[in-house]
GROMACS .gro file of C-alpha atoms in nm:
model
  317
    1UNK     CA    1   0.000   0.000   0.000
    2UNK     CA    2  -0.039   0.256   0.114
    3UNK     CA    3   0.134   0.573   0.180
    4UNK     CA    4   0.238   0.912   0.062
    5UNK     CA    5   0.603   0.957  -0.033
    6UNK     CA    6   0.867   1.106   0.193
    7UNK     CA    7   0.803   1.459   0.076
    8UNK     CA    8   0.423   1.449   0.101
    9UNK     CA    9   0.241   1.665   0.352
   10UNK     CA   10   0.088   1.525   0.668
   11UNK     CA   11  -0.250   1.659   0.554
   12UNK     CA   12  -0.241   1.443   0.240
   13UNK     CA   13  -0.134   1.141   0.442
   14UNK     CA   14  -0.413   1.194   0.694
   15UNK     CA   15  -0.671   1.223   0.418
   16UNK     CA   16  -0.556   0.902   0.255
   17UNK     CA   17  -0.564   0.716   0.586
   18UNK     CA   18  -0.914   0.845   0.662
   19UNK     CA   19  -1.029   0.720   0.324
   20UNK     CA   20  -0.872   0.382   0.389
   21UNK     CA   21  -1.036   0.345   0.729
   22UNK     CA   22  -1.368   0.425   0.566
   23UNK     CA   23  -1.314   0.171   0.292
   24UNK     CA   24  -1.221  -0.124   0.512
   25UNK     CA   25  -1.570  -0.256   0.566
   26UNK     CA   26  -1.940  -0.202   0.506
   27UNK     CA   27  -2.105   0.129   0.584
   28UNK     CA   28  -2.095   0.198   0.958
   29UNK     CA   29  -1.859  -0.094   1.023
   30UNK     CA   30  -1.529  -0.036   1.197
   31UNK     CA   31  -1.225  -0.217   1.058
   32UNK     CA   32  -1.192  -0.370   1.404
   33UNK     CA   33  -1.525  -0.544   1.354
   34UNK     CA   34  -1.375  -0.771   1.088
   35UNK     CA   35  -1.127  -0.923   1.333
   36UNK     CA   36  -1.048  -1.204   1.365
   37UNK     CA   37  -1.077  -1.264   0.991
   38UNK     CA   38  -1.227  -1.602   0.907
   39UNK     CA   39  -0.934  -1.683   0.675
   40UNK     CA   40  -0.716  -1.746   0.982
   41UNK     CA   41  -0.949  -1.996   1.149
   42UNK     CA   42  -0.798  -2.309   0.994
   43UNK     CA   43  -0.434  -2.201   0.998
   44UNK     CA   44  -0.157  -2.326   1.228
   45UNK     CA   45  -0.072  -2.048   1.477
   46UNK     CA   46   0.286  -2.055   1.604
   47UNK     CA   47   0.337  -1.922   1.957
   48UNK     CA   48   0.597  -1.644   1.980
   49UNK     CA   49   0.696  -1.403   2.256
   50UNK     CA   50   0.599  -1.071   2.096
   51UNK     CA   51   0.218  -1.029   2.095
   52UNK     CA   52   0.235  -0.774   1.811
   53UNK     CA   53   0.311  -1.041   1.550
   54UNK     CA   54   0.066  -1.325   1.499
   55UNK     CA   55   0.265  -1.598   1.326
   56UNK     CA   56   0.111  -1.869   1.108
   57UNK     CA   57   0.295  -2.162   0.954
   58UNK     CA   58   0.243  -2.294   0.603
   59UNK     CA   59   0.414  -2.608   0.483
   60UNK     CA   60   0.685  -2.638   0.380
   61UNK     CA   61   0.894  -2.366   0.542
   62UNK     CA   62   0.672  -2.059   0.497
   63UNK     CA   63   0.562  -1.836   0.785
   64UNK     CA   64   0.322  -1.542   0.773
   65UNK     CA   65   0.399  -1.265   1.026
   66UNK     CA   66   0.071  -1.076   1.060
   67UNK     CA   67   0.020  -0.740   1.236
   68UNK     CA   68  -0.354  -0.744   1.312
   69UNK     CA   69  -0.369  -0.461   1.565
   70UNK     CA   70  -0.295  -0.178   1.320
   71UNK     CA   71  -0.546  -0.098   1.047
   72UNK     CA   72  -0.292  -0.174   0.775
   73UNK     CA   73  -0.301  -0.544   0.874
   74UNK     CA   74   0.038  -0.594   0.710
   75UNK     CA   75   0.170  -0.945   0.645
   76UNK     CA   76   0.540  -1.023   0.604
   77UNK     CA   77   0.665  -1.368   0.504
   78UNK     CA   78   0.959  -1.572   0.627
   79UNK     CA   79   1.064  -1.832   0.369
   80UNK     CA   80   1.314  -2.102   0.467
   81UNK     CA   81   1.560  -2.307   0.266
   82UNK     CA   82   1.815  -2.552   0.399
   83UNK     CA   83   2.094  -2.294   0.417
   84UNK     CA   84   1.938  -1.948   0.422
   85UNK     CA   85   1.611  -1.767   0.483
   86UNK     CA   86   1.440  -1.475   0.314
   87UNK     CA   87   1.212  -1.227   0.488
   88UNK     CA   88   0.973  -1.079   0.232
   89UNK     CA   89   0.887  -0.740   0.386
   90UNK     CA   90   0.948  -0.619   0.739
   91UNK     CA   91   0.617  -0.460   0.832
   92UNK     CA   92   0.531  -0.141   1.015
   93UNK     CA   93   0.834  -0.108   1.240
   94UNK     CA   94   0.612  -0.071   1.548
   95UNK     CA   95   0.778  -0.370   1.713
   96UNK     CA   96   1.106  -0.547   1.645
   97UNK     CA   97   1.042  -0.805   1.375
   98UNK     CA   98   1.395  -0.945   1.388
   99UNK     CA   99   1.340  -1.088   1.735
  100UNK     CA  100   1.036  -1.283   1.613
  101UNK     CA  101   1.223  -1.401   1.303
  102UNK     CA  102   1.506  -1.530   1.524
  103UNK     CA  103   1.255  -1.731   1.726
  104UNK     CA  104   1.150  -1.904   1.406
  105UNK     CA  105   1.488  -1.977   1.247
  106UNK     CA  106   1.860  -1.978   1.321
  107UNK     CA  107   1.944  -1.953   0.951
  108UNK     CA  108   2.106  -1.635   0.814
  109UNK     CA  109   1.828  -1.403   0.696
  110UNK     CA  110   1.819  -1.158   0.409
  111UNK     CA  111   1.535  -0.914   0.340
  112UNK     CA  112   1.357  -0.837   0.015
  113UNK     CA  113   1.073  -0.586   0.005
  114UNK     CA  114   0.767  -0.636  -0.211
  115UNK     CA  115   0.796  -0.257  -0.250
  116UNK     CA  116   0.923   0.024  -0.032
  117UNK     CA  117   0.609   0.189   0.102
  118UNK     CA  118   0.661   0.255   0.470
  119UNK     CA  119   0.431  -0.021   0.598
  120UNK     CA  120   0.655  -0.284   0.436
  121UNK     CA  121   1.002  -0.151   0.529
  122UNK     CA  122   0.953  -0.057   0.895
  123UNK     CA  123   1.193  -0.325   1.017
  124UNK     CA  124   1.452  -0.303   0.738
  125UNK     CA  125   1.700  -0.116   0.955
  126UNK     CA  126   1.723  -0.420   1.184
  127UNK     CA  127   1.894  -0.625   0.910
  128UNK     CA  128   2.231  -0.601   0.737
  129UNK     CA  129   2.138  -0.793   0.420
  130UNK     CA  130   1.863  -0.603   0.237
  131UNK     CA  131   1.795  -0.672  -0.130
  132UNK     CA  132   1.621  -0.407  -0.337
  133UNK     CA  133   1.541  -0.276  -0.683
  134UNK     CA  134   1.760  -0.005  -0.832
  135UNK     CA  135   1.503   0.274  -0.870
  136UNK     CA  136   1.489   0.637  -0.753
  137UNK     CA  137   1.174   0.542  -0.557
  138UNK     CA  138   1.368   0.276  -0.364
  139UNK     CA  139   1.658   0.510  -0.301
  140UNK     CA  140   1.427   0.778  -0.163
  141UNK     CA  141   1.245   0.529   0.060
  142UNK     CA  142   1.578   0.407   0.201
  143UNK     CA  143   1.631   0.751   0.356
  144UNK     CA  144   1.355   0.671   0.605
  145UNK     CA  145   1.048   0.877   0.688
  146UNK     CA  146   0.998   1.135   0.958
  147UNK     CA  147   0.721   1.118   1.214
  148UNK     CA  148   0.534   1.400   1.039
  149UNK     CA  149   0.491   1.182   0.730
  150UNK     CA  150   0.374   0.861   0.902
  151UNK     CA  151   0.206   0.996   1.216
  152UNK     CA  152  -0.139   0.897   1.086
  153UNK     CA  153  -0.041   0.532   1.127
  154UNK     CA  154  -0.004   0.590   1.501
  155UNK     CA  155  -0.334   0.764   1.574
  156UNK     CA  156  -0.558   0.603   1.834
  157UNK     CA  157  -0.811   0.503   1.567
  158UNK     CA  158  -0.538   0.324   1.371
  159UNK     CA  159  -0.512   0.056   1.640
  160UNK     CA  160  -0.743  -0.217   1.760
  161UNK     CA  161  -0.807  -0.259   2.042
  162UNK     CA  162  -0.516  -0.067   2.194
  163UNK     CA  163  -0.166   0.042   2.107
  164UNK     CA  164   0.124  -0.194   2.143
  165UNK     CA  165   0.255  -0.187   2.503
  166UNK     CA  166   0.566   0.028   2.520
  167UNK     CA  167   0.508   0.181   2.176
  168UNK     CA  168   0.550   0.559   2.163
  169UNK     CA  169   0.316   0.700   1.894
  170UNK     CA  170   0.477   1.044   1.917
  171UNK     CA  171   0.814   0.897   1.821
  172UNK     CA  172   0.701   0.670   1.541
  173UNK     CA  173   0.911   0.702   1.226
  174UNK     CA  174   1.071   0.480   0.964
  175UNK     CA  175   1.443   0.444   1.019
  176UNK     CA  176   1.680   0.469   0.722
  177UNK     CA  177   1.815   0.146   0.576
  178UNK     CA  178   2.077   0.042   0.323
  179UNK     CA  179   2.020  -0.178   0.018
  180UNK     CA  180   2.315  -0.418   0.022
  181UNK     CA  181   2.241  -0.593  -0.308
  182UNK     CA  182   2.043  -0.486  -0.612
  183UNK     CA  183   1.797  -0.733  -0.766
  184UNK     CA  184   1.632  -0.719  -1.106
  185UNK     CA  185   1.347  -0.885  -1.288
  186UNK     CA  186   1.421  -1.255  -1.334
  187UNK     CA  187   1.690  -1.277  -1.066
  188UNK     CA  188   1.700  -1.599  -0.864
  189UNK     CA  189   1.748  -1.614  -0.487
  190UNK     CA  190   1.890  -1.951  -0.380
  191UNK     CA  191   1.812  -2.055  -0.023
  192UNK     CA  192   1.940  -2.412  -0.044
  193UNK     CA  193   1.683  -2.653  -0.182
  194UNK     CA  194   1.452  -2.360  -0.253
  195UNK     CA  195   1.478  -2.121  -0.545
  196UNK     CA  196   1.283  -1.795  -0.548
  197UNK     CA  197   1.241  -1.581  -0.860
  198UNK     CA  198   1.207  -1.203  -0.848
  199UNK     CA  199   0.937  -1.073  -1.081
  200UNK     CA  200   0.916  -0.697  -1.142
  201UNK     CA  201   0.556  -0.582  -1.094
  202UNK     CA  202   0.559  -0.203  -1.137
  203UNK     CA  203   0.233  -0.018  -1.098
  204UNK     CA  204   0.146   0.009  -0.731
  205UNK     CA  205   0.496   0.154  -0.698
  206UNK     CA  206   0.785   0.169  -0.945
  207UNK     CA  207   0.979  -0.089  -0.738
  208UNK     CA  208   0.702  -0.342  -0.674
  209UNK     CA  209   0.800  -0.707  -0.712
  210UNK     CA  210   0.639  -1.046  -0.669
  211UNK     CA  211   0.828  -1.350  -0.546
  212UNK     CA  212   0.771  -1.682  -0.722
  213UNK     CA  213   0.849  -2.026  -0.581
  214UNK     CA  214   0.791  -2.215  -0.902
  215UNK     CA  215   0.857  -2.562  -0.762
  216UNK     CA  216   0.615  -2.521  -0.471
  217UNK     CA  217   0.358  -2.333  -0.680
  218UNK     CA  218   0.359  -2.024  -0.458
  219UNK     CA  219   0.357  -1.656  -0.544
  220UNK     CA  220   0.397  -1.371  -0.295
  221UNK     CA  221   0.226  -1.064  -0.440
  222UNK     CA  222   0.291  -0.782  -0.193
  223UNK     CA  223   0.042  -0.502  -0.265
  224UNK     CA  224  -0.013  -0.586  -0.630
  225UNK     CA  225  -0.290  -0.809  -0.500
  226UNK     CA  226  -0.460  -0.854  -0.165
  227UNK     CA  227  -0.819  -0.904  -0.056
  228UNK     CA  228  -0.944  -0.557   0.033
  229UNK     CA  229  -0.914  -0.206  -0.113
  230UNK     CA  230  -0.597  -0.205  -0.326
  231UNK     CA  231  -0.436   0.138  -0.309
  232UNK     CA  232  -0.364   0.284  -0.653
  233UNK     CA  233  -0.359   0.655  -0.571
  234UNK     CA  234  -0.025   0.733  -0.405
  235UNK     CA  235   0.260   0.918  -0.575
  236UNK     CA  236   0.452   0.672  -0.791
  237UNK     CA  237   0.147   0.470  -0.894
  238UNK     CA  238   0.136   0.392  -1.268
  239UNK     CA  239  -0.201   0.250  -1.371
  240UNK     CA  240  -0.091   0.138  -1.717
  241UNK     CA  241   0.204  -0.049  -1.567
  242UNK     CA  242  -0.025  -0.199  -1.304
  243UNK     CA  243  -0.250  -0.339  -1.577
  244UNK     CA  244   0.048  -0.509  -1.741
  245UNK     CA  245   0.168  -0.646  -1.408
  246UNK     CA  246  -0.165  -0.801  -1.310
  247UNK     CA  247  -0.186  -0.962  -1.655
  248UNK     CA  248   0.156  -1.115  -1.591
  249UNK     CA  249   0.041  -1.249  -1.255
  250UNK     CA  250  -0.276  -1.394  -1.406
  251UNK     CA  251  -0.068  -1.584  -1.663
  252UNK     CA  252   0.102  -1.768  -1.374
  253UNK     CA  253  -0.226  -1.884  -1.218
  254UNK     CA  254  -0.255  -2.227  -1.391
  255UNK     CA  255   0.078  -2.338  -1.242
  256UNK     CA  256   0.013  -2.206  -0.889
  257UNK     CA  257  -0.117  -2.375  -0.576
  258UNK     CA  258  -0.139  -2.072  -0.349
  259UNK     CA  259  -0.115  -1.692  -0.347
  260UNK     CA  260   0.030  -1.506  -0.048
  261UNK     CA  261  -0.085  -1.138  -0.040
  262UNK     CA  262   0.066  -0.847   0.154
  263UNK     CA  263  -0.234  -0.743   0.366
  264UNK     CA  264  -0.538  -0.872   0.549
  265UNK     CA  265  -0.543  -1.244   0.464
  266UNK     CA  266  -0.230  -1.457   0.413
  267UNK     CA  267  -0.357  -1.693   0.146
  268UNK     CA  268  -0.579  -1.678  -0.160
  269UNK     CA  269  -0.671  -1.899  -0.454
  270UNK     CA  270  -0.473  -1.851  -0.778
  271UNK     CA  271  -0.804  -1.785  -0.956
  272UNK     CA  272  -0.805  -1.451  -0.774
  273UNK     CA  273  -0.523  -1.335  -1.001
  274UNK     CA  274  -0.737  -1.398  -1.309
  275UNK     CA  275  -1.026  -1.213  -1.145
  276UNK     CA  276  -0.788  -0.927  -1.063
  277UNK     CA  277  -0.673  -0.897  -1.426
  278UNK     CA  278  -1.029  -0.907  -1.557
  279UNK     CA  279  -1.152  -0.656  -1.300
  280UNK     CA  280  -0.880  -0.405  -1.381
  281UNK     CA  281  -0.947  -0.445  -1.753
  282UNK     CA  282  -1.313  -0.363  -1.682
  283UNK     CA  283  -1.201  -0.047  -1.501
  284UNK     CA  284  -0.974   0.054  -1.789
  285UNK     CA  285  -1.255  -0.002  -2.038
  286UNK     CA  286  -1.505   0.191  -1.822
  287UNK     CA  287  -1.734  -0.109  -1.792
  288UNK     CA  288  -1.774  -0.047  -1.417
  289UNK     CA  289  -1.865   0.275  -1.236
  290UNK     CA  290  -1.670   0.399  -0.931
  291UNK     CA  291  -1.808   0.494  -0.592
  292UNK     CA  292  -1.702   0.820  -0.425
  293UNK     CA  293  -1.483   0.803  -0.114
  294UNK     CA  294  -1.335   1.057   0.128
  295UNK     CA  295  -1.035   1.264   0.031
  296UNK     CA  296  -1.132   1.293  -0.335
  297UNK     CA  297  -1.082   0.920  -0.395
  298UNK     CA  298  -1.300   0.677  -0.584
  299UNK     CA  299  -1.336   0.303  -0.536
  300UNK     CA  300  -1.408   0.039  -0.800
  301UNK     CA  301  -1.565  -0.246  -0.607
  302UNK     CA  302  -1.552  -0.616  -0.698
  303UNK     CA  303  -1.618  -0.936  -0.506
  304UNK     CA  304  -1.354  -0.960  -0.233
  305UNK     CA  305  -1.130  -0.674  -0.347
  306UNK     CA  306  -1.146  -0.324  -0.492
  307UNK     CA  307  -0.929  -0.052  -0.647
  308UNK     CA  308  -0.895   0.275  -0.454
  309UNK     CA  309  -0.790   0.553  -0.693
  310UNK     CA  310  -0.767   0.926  -0.729
  311UNK     CA  311  -1.021   1.012  -0.996
  312UNK     CA  312  -1.188   0.819  -1.275
  313UNK     CA  313  -0.960   0.607  -1.495
  314UNK     CA  314  -0.928   0.715  -1.856
  315UNK     CA  315  -1.056   0.466  -2.108
  316UNK     CA  316  -0.794   0.264  -2.296
  317UNK     CA  317  -0.739   0.366  -2.661
   0.00000   0.00000   0.00000
């Protein structure tokens, strides 16, 4: 998701967050009312010390680290090989994700971000090995973000039911981090018995990627797809590129067993990627009308997900 860029004003950020809170559920329904989400009912919960992260195990060697008590409901993923581990995103940075990761594995861990919006890089500074795309957007995000930019994430209404014990909302910021290795479209990350492919998915941001485990039939989509309002209105969003990226994801669907999104629910059927492609094509062709939202945004609503945008999309030529 889900942010304004480093240089955006706090007023813009607050407006976007207000719109998001309004779009989380049905009219009059608080986002807190959807918790616990039914998608978690049949999953294997792994006990860990830090109550901020709810950890769920998927076989083989995949953990979802879910942050349910902030409205972003971010999900990061720890993926294990025999020799190394990869952490796909590091969440909000409201609690120390590295400590939870080290409870789950003793393997050396490297980080790759699905994209560098603040809600996915909050824990990057805790790690030495951070992989990233070579884009100006990534480089700007790596500078960190001041409290004035991200303070809306730490408002009382952004938490459910209460703030994290010991968390100081007045001091919340995103610490700077360093990209230690550049990755590009098609690069392979070898973990020992597990090979992950980096797929460039520009659109939501210029540096968005998906992560494909071809052998296991898994794809990790970040914010290119999740069940809920998909944010396509922040600076850096490219709707034409997003359309191409979702078409690329949909083409993978026949070979997939499971999709792992970046927010709300940690697993989805591969058919969702085909639905995503078709829904966005309907938006581009103006075959569906938007609904007005706060902050000058509009929402194109489909079954199980939607597109939250700034203004009506121009028809394709």
